[in-house]
Tab-separated table of C-alpha atoms in Angstrom:
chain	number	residue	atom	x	y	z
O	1	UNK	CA	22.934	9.590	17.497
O	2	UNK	CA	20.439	7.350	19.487
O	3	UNK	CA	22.364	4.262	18.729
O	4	UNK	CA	21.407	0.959	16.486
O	5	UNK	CA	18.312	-0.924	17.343
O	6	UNK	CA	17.700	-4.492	15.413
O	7	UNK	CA	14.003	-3.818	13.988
O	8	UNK	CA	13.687	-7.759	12.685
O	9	UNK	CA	14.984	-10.329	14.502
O	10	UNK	CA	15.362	-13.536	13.436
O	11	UNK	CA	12.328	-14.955	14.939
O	12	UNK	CA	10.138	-12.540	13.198
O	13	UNK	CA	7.593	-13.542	10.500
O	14	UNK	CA	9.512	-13.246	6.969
O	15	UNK	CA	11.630	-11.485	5.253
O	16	UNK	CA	10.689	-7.263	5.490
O	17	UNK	CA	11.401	-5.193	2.830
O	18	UNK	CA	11.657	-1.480	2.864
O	19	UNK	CA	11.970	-0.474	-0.992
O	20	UNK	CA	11.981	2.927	-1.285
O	21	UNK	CA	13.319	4.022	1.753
O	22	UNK	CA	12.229	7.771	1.181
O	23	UNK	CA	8.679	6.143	0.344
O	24	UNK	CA	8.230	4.588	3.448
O	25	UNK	CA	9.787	6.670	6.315
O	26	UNK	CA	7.000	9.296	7.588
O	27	UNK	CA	8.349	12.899	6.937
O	28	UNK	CA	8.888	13.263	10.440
O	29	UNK	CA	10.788	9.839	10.879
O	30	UNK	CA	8.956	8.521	13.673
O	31	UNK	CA	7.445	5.684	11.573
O	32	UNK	CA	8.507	3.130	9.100
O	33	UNK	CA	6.547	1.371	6.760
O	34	UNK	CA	7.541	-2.474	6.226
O	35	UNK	CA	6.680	-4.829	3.837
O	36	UNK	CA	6.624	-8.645	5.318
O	37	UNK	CA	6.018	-11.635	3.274
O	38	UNK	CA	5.915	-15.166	4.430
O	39	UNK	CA	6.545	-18.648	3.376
O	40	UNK	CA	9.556	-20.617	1.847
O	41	UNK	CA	9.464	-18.494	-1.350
O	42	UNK	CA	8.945	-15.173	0.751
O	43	UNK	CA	5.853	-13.842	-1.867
O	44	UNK	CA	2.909	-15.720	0.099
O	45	UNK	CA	0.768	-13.490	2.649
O	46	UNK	CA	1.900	-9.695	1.985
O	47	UNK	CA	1.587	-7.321	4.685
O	48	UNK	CA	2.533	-3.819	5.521
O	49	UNK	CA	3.838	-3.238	9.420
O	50	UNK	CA	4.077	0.126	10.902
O	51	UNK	CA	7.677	0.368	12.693
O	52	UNK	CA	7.943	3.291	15.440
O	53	UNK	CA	11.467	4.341	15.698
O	54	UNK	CA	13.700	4.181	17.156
O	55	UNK	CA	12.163	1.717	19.493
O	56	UNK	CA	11.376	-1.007	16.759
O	57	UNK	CA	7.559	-1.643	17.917
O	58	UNK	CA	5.566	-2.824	15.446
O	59	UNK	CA	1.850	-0.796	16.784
O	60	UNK	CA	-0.171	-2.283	13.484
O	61	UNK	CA	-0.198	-4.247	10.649
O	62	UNK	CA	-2.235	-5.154	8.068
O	63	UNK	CA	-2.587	-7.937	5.381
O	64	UNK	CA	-2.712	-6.977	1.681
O	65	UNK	CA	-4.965	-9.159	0.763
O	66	UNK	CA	-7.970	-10.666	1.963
O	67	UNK	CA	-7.851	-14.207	2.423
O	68	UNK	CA	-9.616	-15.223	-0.589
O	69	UNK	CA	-7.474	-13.062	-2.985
O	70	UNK	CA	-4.329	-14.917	-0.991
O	71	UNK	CA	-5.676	-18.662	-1.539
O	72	UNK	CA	-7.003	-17.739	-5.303
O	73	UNK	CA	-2.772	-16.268	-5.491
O	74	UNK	CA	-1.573	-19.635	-4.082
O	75	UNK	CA	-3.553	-21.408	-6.914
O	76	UNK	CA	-1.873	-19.096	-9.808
O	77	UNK	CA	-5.289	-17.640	-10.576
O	78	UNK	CA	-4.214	-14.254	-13.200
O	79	UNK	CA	-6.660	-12.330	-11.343
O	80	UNK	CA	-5.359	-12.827	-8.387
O	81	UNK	CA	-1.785	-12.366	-9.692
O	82	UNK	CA	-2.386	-9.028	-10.764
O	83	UNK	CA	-3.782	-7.899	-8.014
O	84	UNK	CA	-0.842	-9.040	-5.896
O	85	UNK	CA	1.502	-7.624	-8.238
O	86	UNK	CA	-0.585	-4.111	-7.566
O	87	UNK	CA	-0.202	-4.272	-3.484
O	88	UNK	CA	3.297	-5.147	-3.355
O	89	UNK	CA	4.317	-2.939	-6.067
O	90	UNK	CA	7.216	-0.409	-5.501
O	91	UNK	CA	5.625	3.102	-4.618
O	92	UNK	CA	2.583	1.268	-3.720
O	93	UNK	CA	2.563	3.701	-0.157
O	94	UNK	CA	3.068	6.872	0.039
O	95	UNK	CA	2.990	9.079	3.528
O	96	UNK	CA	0.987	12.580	4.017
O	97	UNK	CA	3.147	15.659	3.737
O	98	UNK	CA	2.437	16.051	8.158
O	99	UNK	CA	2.993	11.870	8.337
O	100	UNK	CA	-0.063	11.874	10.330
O	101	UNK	CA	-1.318	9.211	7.257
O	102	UNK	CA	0.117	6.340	5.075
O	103	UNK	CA	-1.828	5.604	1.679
O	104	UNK	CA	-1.616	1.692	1.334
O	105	UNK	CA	-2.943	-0.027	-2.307
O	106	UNK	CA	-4.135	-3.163	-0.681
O	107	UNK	CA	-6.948	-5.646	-1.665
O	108	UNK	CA	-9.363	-6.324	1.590
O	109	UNK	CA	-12.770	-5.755	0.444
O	110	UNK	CA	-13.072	-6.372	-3.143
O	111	UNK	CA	-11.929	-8.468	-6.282
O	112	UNK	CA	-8.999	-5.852	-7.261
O	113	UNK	CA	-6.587	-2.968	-5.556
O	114	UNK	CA	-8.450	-0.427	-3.818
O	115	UNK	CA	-6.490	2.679	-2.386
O	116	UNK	CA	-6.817	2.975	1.532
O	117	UNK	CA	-5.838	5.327	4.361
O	118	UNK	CA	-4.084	4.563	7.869
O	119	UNK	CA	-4.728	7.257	10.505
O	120	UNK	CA	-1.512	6.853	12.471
O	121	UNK	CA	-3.281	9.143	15.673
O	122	UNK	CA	-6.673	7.319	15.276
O	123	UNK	CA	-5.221	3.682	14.808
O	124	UNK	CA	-8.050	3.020	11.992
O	125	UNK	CA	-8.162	1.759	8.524
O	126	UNK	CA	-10.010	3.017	5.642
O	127	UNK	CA	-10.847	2.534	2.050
O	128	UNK	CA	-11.076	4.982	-0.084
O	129	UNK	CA	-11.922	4.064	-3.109
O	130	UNK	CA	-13.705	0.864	-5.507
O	131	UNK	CA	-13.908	-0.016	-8.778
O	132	UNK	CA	-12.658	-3.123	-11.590
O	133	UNK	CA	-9.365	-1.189	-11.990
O	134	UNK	CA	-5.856	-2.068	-9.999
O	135	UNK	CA	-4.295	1.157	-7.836
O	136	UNK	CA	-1.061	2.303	-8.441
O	137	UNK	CA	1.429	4.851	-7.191
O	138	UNK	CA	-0.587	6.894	-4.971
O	139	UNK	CA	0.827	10.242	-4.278
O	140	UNK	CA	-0.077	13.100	-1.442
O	141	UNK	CA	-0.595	16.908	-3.140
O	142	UNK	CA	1.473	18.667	-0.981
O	143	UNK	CA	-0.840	20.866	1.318
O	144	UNK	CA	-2.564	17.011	2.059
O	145	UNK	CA	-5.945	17.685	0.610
O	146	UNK	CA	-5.480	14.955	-2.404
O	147	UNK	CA	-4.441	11.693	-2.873
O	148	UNK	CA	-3.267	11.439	-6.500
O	149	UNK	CA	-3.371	7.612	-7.959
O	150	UNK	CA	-3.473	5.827	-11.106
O	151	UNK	CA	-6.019	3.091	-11.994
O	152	UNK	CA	-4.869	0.525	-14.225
O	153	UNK	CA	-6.076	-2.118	-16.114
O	154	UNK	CA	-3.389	-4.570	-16.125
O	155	UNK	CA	0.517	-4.436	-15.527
O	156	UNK	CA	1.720	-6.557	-18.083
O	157	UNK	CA	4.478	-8.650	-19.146
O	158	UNK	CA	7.497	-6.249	-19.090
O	159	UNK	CA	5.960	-4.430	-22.528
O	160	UNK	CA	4.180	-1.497	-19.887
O	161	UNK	CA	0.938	-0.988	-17.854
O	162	UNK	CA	-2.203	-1.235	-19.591
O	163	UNK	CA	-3.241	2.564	-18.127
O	164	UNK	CA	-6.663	3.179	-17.024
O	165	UNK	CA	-7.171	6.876	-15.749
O	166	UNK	CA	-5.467	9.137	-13.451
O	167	UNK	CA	-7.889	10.183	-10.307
O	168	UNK	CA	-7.723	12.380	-7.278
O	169	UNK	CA	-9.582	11.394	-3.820
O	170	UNK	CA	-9.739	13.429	-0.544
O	171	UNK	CA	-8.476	11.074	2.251
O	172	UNK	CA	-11.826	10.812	3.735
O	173	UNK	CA	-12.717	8.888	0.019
O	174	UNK	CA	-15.548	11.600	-0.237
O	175	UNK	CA	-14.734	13.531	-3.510
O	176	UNK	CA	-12.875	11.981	-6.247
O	177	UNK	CA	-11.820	13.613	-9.262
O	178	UNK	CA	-10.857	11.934	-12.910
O	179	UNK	CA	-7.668	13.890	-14.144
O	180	UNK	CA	-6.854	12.248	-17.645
O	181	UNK	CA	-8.090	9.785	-19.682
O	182	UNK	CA	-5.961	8.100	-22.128
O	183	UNK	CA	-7.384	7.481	-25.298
């Protein structure tokens, strides 16, 4: 019953996308996570924005991929591709049960997907974990103690995910757990 507020105006950077819309709201609702892409075919530069509501203000952001990863995308490179296709894949956030933290797949530090934390009180940015395989579809356990995510090897052409294993971290990135294996 507050009333409508525009979130993107016209002027803003590119076209935001929300998704999933249960994905990306925080449980409590105070926060909404964006998706913004820029350039003339709206797929170059992914980032994620953090919306507070129901004022619009956009507090952080974040690119999805570091700068290299982005030029090596620009230039078709399959590496690169895949690893773009991992960050801006649907599901590819996911919000602690309290919605004091967002799990982002994103690609800052390394040559593939990493999962990584957003501390919504502490404004700060971490990754959790490394390694040659792309993140996917991180999910919270629900008491908050586990991040649940799959690491796969490659997405494919349509014919299915080329699936790596199934892991758990703590959201300080301090114990991680393998779950399954596929053969």
């Amino acid at each position: 019953g507050t009333g409508r507020t525009l979130l993107f105006p016209g002027d803003h950077l590119g076209p935001a996308y929300l998704y999933d819309i249960d994905r990306m709201a925080s449980p409590s609702g105070e926060w909404l996570a964006v998706y913004i892409f820029e350039g003339p075919d709206a797929v170059a530069r992914p980032s994620l924005e953090l919306v507070h509501l129901p004022d619009g203000l956009v507090p952080w952001s974040t690119p999805l991929l570091s700068a290299s990863l982005e030029d090596r995308y620009i230039e078709s490179d399959p590496d690169a591709i895949t690893v773009y296709q991992a960050v801006t894949l649907e599901g590819a956030v996911a919000w602690s049960p309290d919605g004091s933290t967002l799990a982002i797949v994103a690609s800052l530090d390394g040559p593939s997907s990493d999962l990584y934390v957003y501390d919504v009180a502490g404004a700060r940015l971490r990754r959790v974990t490394s390694g040659p395989n792309q993140i996917a579809t991180p999910f919270w356990s629900p008491d908050g103690m586990w991040i649940a995510h799959q690491a796969v090897q490659g997405f494919g052409s349509g014919a299915g995910w080329q699936m790596g294993s199934v892991w758990t971290v703590s959201p300080d990135g301090r114990d991680l757990n393998k779950l399954y294996s596929p053969d």
